[in-house]
Short mmCIF file of C-alpha atoms and ligand atoms in Angstrom, two decimals:
data_model
loop_
_atom_site.label_atom_id
_atom_site.label_comp_id
_atom_site.label_asym_id
_atom_site.label_seq_id
_atom_site.Cartn_x
_atom_site.Cartn_y
_atom_site.Cartn_z
CA UNK A 61 10.89 17.88 19.24
CA UNK A 62 14.03 18.80 17.97
CA UNK A 63 16.19 21.46 18.10
CA UNK A 64 15.46 24.37 15.53
CA UNK A 65 17.79 24.28 11.94
CA UNK A 66 20.40 27.11 11.93
CA UNK A 67 20.49 27.31 8.16
CA UNK A 68 17.92 27.96 6.40
CA UNK A 69 14.82 25.08 5.64
CA UNK A 70 13.06 24.81 1.92
CA UNK A 71 9.60 24.79 3.92
CA UNK A 72 8.34 24.94 7.72
CA UNK A 73 4.56 23.70 7.94
CA UNK A 74 2.59 25.34 10.56
CA UNK A 75 -0.21 22.32 11.80
CA UNK A 76 -2.76 22.71 14.80
CA UNK A 77 -1.67 18.58 15.48
CA UNK A 78 1.16 17.16 14.21
CA UNK A 79 0.85 12.98 14.72
CA UNK A 80 4.32 11.92 13.74
CA UNK A 81 3.70 8.40 14.79
CA UNK A 82 7.10 7.88 16.30
CA UNK A 83 7.12 8.47 19.59
CA UNK A 84 4.08 5.79 19.67
CA UNK A 85 0.74 7.63 20.94
CA UNK A 86 2.13 11.62 20.94
CA UNK A 87 -0.37 14.71 19.46
CA UNK A 88 1.25 17.57 19.44
CA UNK A 89 -0.30 20.76 19.54
CA UNK A 90 0.25 23.65 17.68
CA UNK A 91 3.78 22.09 16.30
CA UNK A 92 5.27 22.91 13.41
CA UNK A 93 8.27 20.49 10.69
CA UNK A 94 10.94 22.01 9.11
CA UNK A 95 11.87 20.87 6.04
CA UNK A 96 15.64 20.91 4.39
CA UNK A 97 16.88 19.10 -0.15
CA UNK A 98 13.33 16.62 0.85
CA UNK A 99 14.04 15.88 4.43
CA UNK A 100 12.52 16.28 7.99
CA UNK A 101 15.24 18.93 9.14
CA UNK A 102 12.74 19.31 12.93
CA UNK A 103 9.87 18.82 14.30
CA UNK A 104 9.26 22.44 16.64
CA UNK A 105 6.55 23.94 18.61
CA UNK A 106 5.09 27.01 16.23
CA UNK A 107 6.82 29.69 18.82
CA UNK A 108 10.07 28.10 17.55
CA UNK A 109 9.48 27.47 14.32
CA UNK A 110 8.31 31.14 14.32
CA UNK A 111 11.70 32.16 14.45
CA UNK A 112 13.30 30.06 10.82
CA UNK A 113 13.75 31.18 7.88
CA UNK A 114 12.46 29.23 4.70
CA UNK A 115 11.25 29.86 1.26
CA UNK A 116 8.01 28.64 1.06
CA UNK A 117 5.97 28.48 4.68
CA UNK A 118 2.97 26.54 5.16
CA UNK A 119 0.02 27.23 7.30
CA UNK A 120 -2.30 24.83 8.08
CA UNK A 121 -5.12 25.89 11.44
CA UNK A 122 -7.34 23.32 11.74
CA UNK A 123 -5.16 20.65 10.19
CA UNK A 124 -3.63 17.50 11.99
CA UNK A 125 0.18 16.60 10.23
CA UNK A 126 0.67 12.32 9.61
CA UNK A 127 3.40 10.99 7.82
CA UNK A 128 2.12 9.56 4.54
CA UNK A 129 0.13 6.71 4.80
CA UNK A 130 1.68 3.32 3.08
CA UNK A 131 -0.99 1.58 1.33
CA UNK A 132 1.40 -1.77 1.97
CA UNK A 133 -0.85 -4.39 -0.99
CA UNK A 134 -2.66 -3.59 -4.07
CA UNK A 135 -2.39 -3.84 -7.78
CA UNK A 136 -2.81 -0.32 -9.07
CA UNK A 137 -2.96 -0.74 -12.83
CA UNK A 138 -6.65 -2.88 -11.85
CA UNK A 139 -8.76 0.49 -10.88
CA UNK A 140 -9.86 -0.11 -14.83
CA UNK A 141 -11.46 -3.12 -13.78
CA UNK A 142 -13.11 -1.19 -9.87
CA UNK A 143 -17.24 -2.35 -10.12
CA UNK A 144 -16.63 -4.78 -13.24
CA UNK A 145 -17.34 -7.88 -11.38
CA UNK A 146 -19.15 -7.04 -8.01
CA UNK A 147 -20.58 -9.25 -5.49
CA UNK A 148 -19.12 -12.71 -6.47
CA UNK A 149 -17.15 -15.14 -4.59
CA UNK A 150 -13.37 -15.19 -5.20
CA UNK A 151 -13.15 -18.67 -7.32
CA UNK A 152 -15.17 -17.41 -9.80
CA UNK A 153 -14.33 -13.70 -9.81
CA UNK A 154 -10.98 -14.87 -10.84
CA UNK A 155 -11.15 -17.64 -13.19
CA UNK A 156 -14.48 -16.02 -15.06
CA UNK A 157 -14.35 -12.46 -14.50
CA UNK A 158 -10.81 -11.39 -13.80
CA UNK A 159 -9.18 -13.17 -15.88
CA UNK A 160 -10.34 -13.39 -18.94
CA UNK A 161 -10.26 -9.69 -19.02
CA UNK A 162 -6.94 -9.33 -17.78
CA UNK A 163 -6.00 -11.73 -21.34
CA UNK A 164 -7.91 -9.66 -22.98
CA UNK A 165 -7.41 -6.59 -22.00
CA UNK A 166 -4.07 -6.04 -20.12
CA UNK A 167 -1.19 -4.00 -21.74
CA UNK A 168 1.47 -1.23 -21.97
CA UNK A 169 -0.70 1.28 -22.48
CA UNK A 170 -3.72 0.00 -19.47
CA UNK A 171 -1.38 -0.50 -17.47
CA UNK A 172 0.29 3.00 -17.61
CA UNK A 173 -3.93 4.18 -17.25
CA UNK A 174 -4.44 2.59 -14.40
CA UNK A 175 -1.75 3.02 -12.71
CA UNK A 176 -1.98 6.89 -12.97
CA UNK A 177 -5.59 6.57 -12.23
CA UNK A 178 -4.93 5.05 -9.38
CA UNK A 179 -1.69 7.13 -8.35
CA UNK A 180 -4.49 10.34 -8.47
CA UNK A 181 -6.73 8.39 -6.29
CA UNK A 182 -4.09 6.91 -3.61
CA UNK A 183 -2.56 10.13 -3.52
CA UNK A 184 -5.51 12.55 -2.61
CA UNK A 185 -6.23 10.10 -0.09
CA UNK A 186 -3.31 10.42 1.61
CA UNK A 187 -1.44 7.30 0.60
CA UNK A 188 2.45 8.23 -0.13
CA UNK A 189 4.03 5.34 -0.63
CA UNK A 190 2.22 2.16 -1.80
CA UNK A 191 2.84 -1.35 -2.77
CA UNK A 192 2.50 -3.14 -6.23
CA UNK A 193 2.42 -6.48 -8.08
CA UNK A 194 1.01 -6.18 -11.54
CA UNK A 195 1.85 -6.78 -15.28
CA UNK A 196 4.14 -5.27 -16.27
CA UNK A 197 5.95 -3.54 -13.74
CA UNK A 198 8.05 -1.29 -15.76
CA UNK A 199 5.02 0.98 -16.22
CA UNK A 200 3.57 0.65 -13.19
CA UNK A 201 6.92 1.73 -11.55
CA UNK A 202 7.86 5.02 -14.29
CA UNK A 203 4.04 5.99 -13.99
CA UNK A 204 4.80 6.10 -10.13
CA UNK A 205 7.85 7.43 -10.60
CA UNK A 206 6.67 10.59 -12.94
CA UNK A 207 3.95 11.51 -10.09
CA UNK A 208 6.54 12.41 -8.02
CA UNK A 209 5.44 8.90 -5.95
CA UNK A 210 6.80 6.71 -3.87
CA UNK A 211 6.36 2.54 -4.67
CA UNK A 212 7.79 -0.23 -4.26
CA UNK A 213 7.69 -2.49 -7.33
CA UNK A 214 7.06 -6.61 -6.79
CA UNK A 215 7.48 -8.00 -9.75
CA UNK A 216 4.86 -11.37 -11.11
CA UNK A 217 6.00 -14.73 -10.76
CA UNK A 218 3.52 -17.23 -12.12
CA UNK A 219 3.87 -20.45 -13.39
CA UNK A 220 1.91 -20.34 -16.54
CA UNK A 221 2.75 -17.33 -19.28
CA UNK A 222 0.27 -14.11 -19.41
CA UNK A 223 1.23 -11.04 -21.37
CA UNK A 224 4.40 -9.99 -19.78
CA UNK A 225 6.50 -13.45 -19.90
CA UNK A 226 6.36 -16.94 -20.91
CA UNK A 227 7.34 -18.57 -16.49
CA UNK A 228 9.24 -18.01 -13.82
CA UNK A 229 12.61 -18.21 -15.66
CA UNK A 230 11.25 -15.38 -18.17
CA UNK A 231 9.50 -12.94 -14.88
CA UNK A 232 12.03 -13.82 -12.32
CA UNK A 233 14.70 -12.27 -15.52
CA UNK A 234 12.87 -9.36 -16.18
CA UNK A 235 12.12 -8.71 -13.21
CA UNK A 236 15.79 -8.53 -12.15
CA UNK A 237 16.44 -6.18 -15.33
CA UNK A 238 13.57 -3.74 -13.80
CA UNK A 239 15.57 -3.81 -10.30
CA UNK A 240 18.44 -2.83 -12.15
CA UNK A 241 17.16 0.21 -14.06
CA UNK A 242 16.02 1.50 -10.92
CA UNK A 243 18.58 1.01 -8.74
CA UNK A 244 19.50 5.03 -8.37
CA UNK A 245 15.59 6.08 -7.98
CA UNK A 246 14.84 7.29 -5.11
CA UNK A 247 11.96 6.55 -5.37
CA UNK A 248 11.50 3.30 -6.42
CA UNK A 249 12.31 -0.34 -4.99
CA UNK A 250 11.83 -3.34 -6.59
CA UNK A 251 11.09 -6.79 -5.09
CA UNK A 252 10.07 -10.13 -6.12
CA UNK A 253 5.47 -10.88 -5.91
CA UNK A 254 5.57 -14.28 -6.41
CA UNK A 255 1.38 -14.24 -6.88
CA UNK A 256 0.47 -16.90 -4.63
CA UNK A 257 1.43 -20.95 -3.38
CA UNK A 258 -1.38 -22.00 -6.14
CA UNK A 259 0.42 -20.83 -8.84
CA UNK A 260 3.15 -20.98 -8.85
CA UNK A 261 5.27 -24.08 -8.23
CA UNK A 262 8.30 -25.40 -5.05
CA UNK A 263 10.94 -24.80 -8.27
CA UNK A 264 10.45 -21.23 -8.88
CA UNK A 265 9.15 -20.28 -5.51
CA UNK A 266 13.06 -21.90 -4.18
CA UNK A 267 14.33 -20.13 -6.30
CA UNK A 268 12.84 -16.86 -5.11
CA UNK A 269 13.94 -17.24 -1.53
CA UNK A 270 17.23 -17.88 -2.95
CA UNK A 271 17.48 -14.44 -4.82
CA UNK A 272 15.50 -12.41 -2.38
CA UNK A 273 18.10 -13.96 0.19
CA UNK A 274 21.36 -12.76 -1.78
CA UNK A 275 19.61 -9.40 -2.75
CA UNK A 276 18.00 -8.67 0.07
CA UNK A 277 15.13 -7.59 -1.97
CA UNK A 278 11.29 -7.72 -0.38
CA UNK A 279 9.11 -10.42 -1.13
CA UNK A 280 5.25 -9.97 -0.77
CA UNK A 281 3.05 -13.33 -2.12
CA UNK A 282 -0.85 -13.30 -1.44
CA UNK A 283 -0.60 -16.35 1.41
CA UNK A 284 -3.64 -18.11 3.28
CA UNK A 285 -6.38 -15.34 1.50
CA UNK A 286 -8.77 -17.87 2.32
CA UNK A 287 -10.56 -21.13 3.42
CA UNK A 288 -10.40 -23.24 0.37
CA UNK A 289 -6.85 -22.01 -0.61
CA UNK A 290 -5.25 -23.80 2.71
CA UNK A 291 -7.74 -26.97 2.56
CA UNK A 292 -7.01 -27.01 -1.25
CA UNK A 293 -3.30 -27.87 -0.77
CA UNK A 294 -4.18 -29.71 2.13
CA UNK A 295 -5.64 -32.55 0.85
CA UNK A 296 -2.92 -31.95 -2.86
CA UNK A 297 -0.09 -31.69 -1.40
CA UNK A 298 -0.79 -32.46 2.53
CA UNK A 299 1.39 -29.23 4.13
CA UNK A 300 -0.30 -26.01 5.06
CA UNK A 301 0.38 -23.14 2.19
CA UNK A 302 2.69 -21.05 5.39
CA UNK A 303 4.62 -24.18 6.24
CA UNK A 304 5.22 -24.89 2.74
CA UNK A 305 6.62 -21.63 2.31
CA UNK A 306 8.89 -22.01 5.26
CA UNK A 307 9.57 -25.32 3.92
CA UNK A 308 11.01 -23.71 1.04
CA UNK A 309 13.21 -20.83 2.90
CA UNK A 310 10.24 -18.02 1.49
CA UNK A 311 9.53 -17.17 5.09
CA UNK A 312 11.84 -14.42 6.28
CA UNK A 313 12.09 -11.32 7.00
CA UNK A 314 11.10 -9.62 4.33
CA UNK A 315 8.92 -11.29 3.23
CA UNK A 316 5.49 -9.72 3.53
CA UNK A 317 2.34 -12.62 3.96
CA UNK A 318 -1.01 -11.00 2.12
CA UNK A 319 -4.40 -11.31 3.44
CA UNK A 320 -3.78 -13.96 6.34
CA UNK A 321 -7.26 -15.47 6.69
CA UNK A 322 -6.92 -18.25 7.52
CA UNK A 323 -3.95 -19.59 9.80
CA UNK A 324 -4.05 -21.93 12.95
CA UNK A 325 -1.55 -21.21 15.84
CA UNK A 326 1.61 -22.59 14.07
CA UNK A 327 1.13 -20.31 11.04
CA UNK A 328 0.93 -17.41 13.34
CA UNK A 329 4.36 -18.94 15.25
CA UNK A 330 5.94 -19.24 11.76
CA UNK A 331 5.52 -16.11 11.02
CA UNK A 332 6.57 -14.62 14.48
CA UNK A 333 9.55 -17.12 14.03
CA UNK A 334 11.00 -15.74 11.12
CA UNK A 335 9.87 -12.41 11.61
CA UNK A 336 7.79 -12.19 8.44
CA UNK A 337 4.97 -9.40 7.90
CA UNK A 338 1.25 -9.40 6.98
CA UNK A 339 -0.04 -7.38 5.50
CA UNK A 340 -4.21 -7.11 5.54
CA UNK A 341 -6.22 -6.20 3.33
CA UNK A 342 -10.10 -6.08 5.16
CA UNK A 343 -12.24 -4.90 2.17
CA UNK A 344 -11.15 -7.04 0.34
CA UNK A 345 -11.31 -9.73 2.30
CA UNK A 346 -15.46 -9.51 3.53
CA UNK A 347 -16.08 -8.21 0.31
CA UNK A 348 -14.42 -11.35 -1.53
CA UNK A 349 -16.43 -13.24 1.50
CA UNK A 350 -12.47 -14.24 2.73
CA UNK A 351 -12.38 -14.86 5.82
CA UNK A 352 -10.87 -12.46 9.09
CA UNK A 353 -7.48 -11.86 9.32
CA UNK A 354 -6.95 -12.02 13.25
CA UNK A 355 -4.74 -9.34 13.82
CA UNK A 356 -5.06 -9.17 17.28
CA UNK A 357 -3.59 -12.65 17.83
CA UNK A 358 -1.05 -11.52 15.19
CA UNK A 359 -0.06 -8.64 17.62
CA UNK A 360 -0.40 -9.54 20.71
CA UNK A 361 2.57 -12.88 18.79
CA UNK A 362 4.76 -9.81 17.97
CA UNK A 363 4.45 -9.98 14.08
CA UNK A 364 4.11 -6.94 12.38
CA UNK A 365 0.35 -5.99 10.19
CA UNK A 366 0.86 -4.03 7.78
CA UNK A 367 -2.45 -2.10 5.82
CA UNK A 368 -2.96 -2.61 2.29
CA UNK A 369 -6.26 -1.90 0.30
CA UNK A 370 -5.96 -3.86 -2.12
CA UNK A 371 -7.06 -3.45 -6.09
CA UNK A 372 -10.20 -1.40 -7.02
CA UNK A 373 -11.51 -4.62 -8.24
CA UNK A 374 -11.82 -6.14 -4.97
CA UNK A 375 -12.25 -2.61 -2.58
CA UNK A 376 -13.83 -1.34 -4.78
CA UNK A 377 -11.20 2.02 -3.78
CA UNK A 378 -8.19 2.75 -2.82
CA UNK A 379 -8.59 5.21 0.48
CA UNK A 380 -6.42 3.95 2.62
CA UNK A 381 -8.17 5.89 5.41
CA UNK A 382 -11.16 3.44 4.32
CA UNK A 383 -9.55 0.72 4.97
CA UNK A 384 -7.58 1.41 8.46
CA UNK A 385 -11.27 2.36 10.52
CA UNK A 386 -12.15 -1.07 8.57
CA UNK A 387 -9.89 -3.16 10.29
CA UNK A 388 -9.69 -1.10 13.57
CA UNK A 389 -13.90 -2.25 13.68
CA UNK A 390 -12.85 -5.94 12.06
CA UNK A 391 -10.42 -6.78 14.63
CA UNK A 392 -12.71 -5.48 17.47
CA UNK A 393 -15.35 -8.02 16.26
CA UNK A 394 -12.92 -10.82 15.62
CA UNK A 395 -11.28 -10.50 19.01
CA UNK A 396 -14.69 -9.87 20.91
CA UNK A 397 -12.59 -7.31 22.04
CA UNK A 398 -13.67 -3.49 21.92
CA UNK A 399 -10.33 -2.96 22.62
CA UNK A 400 -8.88 -4.60 20.15
CA UNK A 401 -6.55 -2.04 16.67
CA UNK A 402 -7.12 1.00 19.06
CA UNK A 403 -6.66 3.86 17.06
CA UNK A 404 -3.24 5.34 17.65
CA UNK A 405 -2.21 1.10 16.82
CA UNK A 406 -4.88 1.79 13.58
CA UNK A 407 -2.54 4.83 12.26
CA UNK A 408 0.66 3.30 13.44
CA UNK A 409 -0.70 0.08 10.65
CA UNK A 410 -1.32 2.36 8.27
CA UNK A 411 2.35 4.37 8.58
CA UNK A 412 5.06 2.69 10.10
CA UNK A 413 3.90 -0.59 10.07
CA UNK A 414 3.96 -1.10 6.49
CA UNK A 415 7.44 1.07 6.27
CA UNK A 416 8.68 -2.05 7.97
CA UNK A 417 6.68 -4.52 6.21
CA UNK A 418 8.60 -2.65 2.93
CA UNK A 419 11.67 -2.27 4.23
CA UNK A 420 12.00 1.58 4.47
CA UNK A 421 11.48 2.06 8.54
CA UNK A 422 14.50 3.91 8.16
CA UNK A 423 13.59 6.30 5.40
CA UNK A 424 9.33 6.77 6.03
CA UNK A 425 6.66 5.41 8.42
CA UNK A 426 6.57 8.52 10.72
CA UNK A 427 7.88 12.11 11.28
CA UNK A 428 11.20 12.29 12.75
CA UNK A 429 14.39 14.60 11.59
CA UNK A 430 16.32 12.97 9.32
CA UNK A 431 13.86 10.93 7.37
CA UNK A 432 12.04 11.42 3.61
CA UNK A 433 9.28 14.28 4.56
CA UNK A 434 6.10 12.26 2.96
CA UNK A 435 3.88 14.05 4.42
CA UNK A 436 -0.03 14.76 4.29
CA UNK A 437 -2.78 17.23 6.47
CA UNK A 438 -5.61 16.19 7.31
CA UNK A 439 -8.25 19.20 7.28
CA UNK A 440 -11.09 18.61 10.68
CA UNK A 441 -11.84 22.24 10.19
CA UNK A 442 -15.92 20.96 9.07
CA UNK A 443 -18.53 20.42 11.39
CA UNK A 444 -18.97 16.56 10.98
CA UNK A 445 -15.26 17.05 12.48
CA UNK A 446 -17.00 18.68 15.67
CA UNK A 447 -16.67 18.66 18.64
CA UNK A 448 -13.12 17.32 18.23
CA UNK A 449 -11.46 15.71 21.58
CA UNK A 450 -9.23 12.95 20.46
CA UNK A 451 -7.94 13.73 17.01
CA UNK A 452 -6.30 10.31 16.30
CA UNK A 453 -9.90 8.96 16.87
CA UNK A 454 -11.77 11.19 14.87
CA UNK A 455 -8.81 10.80 12.12
CA UNK A 456 -9.58 6.80 12.33
CA UNK A 457 -13.70 6.70 13.51
CA UNK A 458 -15.18 9.72 11.43
CA UNK A 459 -12.55 10.21 8.82
CA UNK A 460 -11.88 9.34 4.91
CA UNK A 461 -9.88 10.49 2.89
CA UNK A 462 -11.79 13.40 0.83
CA UNK A 463 -10.66 15.24 4.28
CA UNK A 464 -6.50 14.66 2.77
CA UNK A 465 -5.80 18.58 1.91
CA UNK A 466 -1.98 18.84 1.18
CA UNK A 467 0.52 15.76 0.82
CA UNK A 468 4.48 15.97 0.34
CA UNK A 469 6.90 13.32 -0.55
CA UNK A 470 10.50 14.28 -0.49
CA UNK A 471 9.63 17.26 0.89
CA UNK A 472 7.50 17.99 -3.25
CA UNK A 473 4.30 19.25 -2.57
CA UNK A 474 2.15 16.84 -4.82
CA UNK A 475 -1.23 17.62 -3.13
CA UNK A 476 -2.60 21.05 -2.84
CA UNK A 477 -5.82 21.55 -1.73
CA UNK A 478 -6.73 18.29 -3.08
CA UNK A 479 -5.63 19.56 -6.54
CA UNK A 480 -2.65 16.78 -7.77
CA UNK A 481 0.30 19.11 -8.89
CA UNK A 482 1.37 16.34 -11.42
CA UNK A 483 -1.20 14.83 -12.41
CA UNK A 484 -3.86 16.49 -15.22
CA UNK A 485 -7.10 15.07 -14.13
CA UNK A 486 -9.66 16.18 -16.43
CA UNK A 487 -7.04 13.75 -18.29
CA UNK A 488 -7.10 11.53 -16.71
CA UNK A 489 -10.74 10.87 -16.47
CA UNK A 490 -10.93 11.48 -20.28
CA UNK A 491 -8.45 8.08 -20.54
CA UNK A 492 -10.72 6.25 -17.86
CA UNK A 493 -13.76 6.50 -19.70
CA UNK A 494 -12.17 5.49 -22.97
CA UNK A 495 -11.07 2.77 -21.05
CA UNK A 496 -14.59 2.22 -19.78
CA UNK A 497 -15.52 1.60 -23.26
CA UNK A 498 -14.38 -0.58 -24.57
CA UNK A 499 -14.49 -2.76 -21.71
CA UNK A 500 -17.85 -2.40 -21.47
CA UNK A 501 -18.15 -3.99 -24.96
CA UNK A 502 -15.43 -5.97 -25.35
ZN1 ZN B 672 -4.10 -8.76 -4.07
#
């Protein structure tokens, strides 16, 4: 709790519970959060806050107020391929369905409409920051910014051409331009997204490593997603993918390794030594039968583990509350230990751990004075939430994103009683239906 601010504040939110995430494990009852100039000005007891002058007061008498969730890995535009190819293993899913469909349909218009659909879904389920790796990343960045959403865009790098670029040099050139275009944005940051060790060669990976280091930019890469990937690398190169990334200088404190289902002790040691992050995407891994990320072992080794939904084509939703429930349950099953990833740790994974992975922990991820006012309210007033002994447990084990009622990003109200303030849901649905018609009729 802080001292009450002396000047007037813009917004004053009274909530039944405030779960600040930092300090860890804390639940404040009958508390208030004051917002001024887009930032959290103070966290107060409700009684201390009652004397404050505020332009706007919001009463959330049955709600838990949390920092906005951080979806640390996804492909927003792929919402337009939600349910397009299900019940198929990863290799066939990519080669026979997703890549051909992307080859046929991906365009600026596809990315714009798909991203808007994703942003609406994420806002309505508690995400206030998302990481994204996809073609036409400038369109994704613009769509997020226009909606008032915070995003870190990892522009894709492949060895082969796509609708967005010719090859590694062209992707990197366009990506650096994009970084420049958004360098003054308070919402958008831009990093490197080399797709995976099996789609990007040594030369391009080393170049990404050098540039990212020079620019202090984030790097996100899919790695050790399946046993097949690791076995193939051993067969063809005699080297595990993570060891290869390390050799090429790509493992460091700004690098996020997405998936990490197939990790032995040497891999975990490499991640820990390099302070690299793992982005765990449990539902995508389960759906594609990719394997199991050893979350408890990683946390035990001191590795920061963030949480992501991956794209809607392999999930099929972008509900990070659903994801953190799956993560908490799966961590226990994989570790054979019911105390693995307890409720508070799961909430941390979906908030501050995500902010750390993106290099944004000074700005977002917890409800602390000075941080950006990225906040969400979850309505726990329904019968299904009763009796409520322990709010964090309810939020992790008995919740879904559909209970999120309000959301603020940088102090701006973007969701009010589940209605987005910057997005027209009716129009969005019409456009998504139009895409379904086009894509289904091929
Ligand atoms: Zn992915």
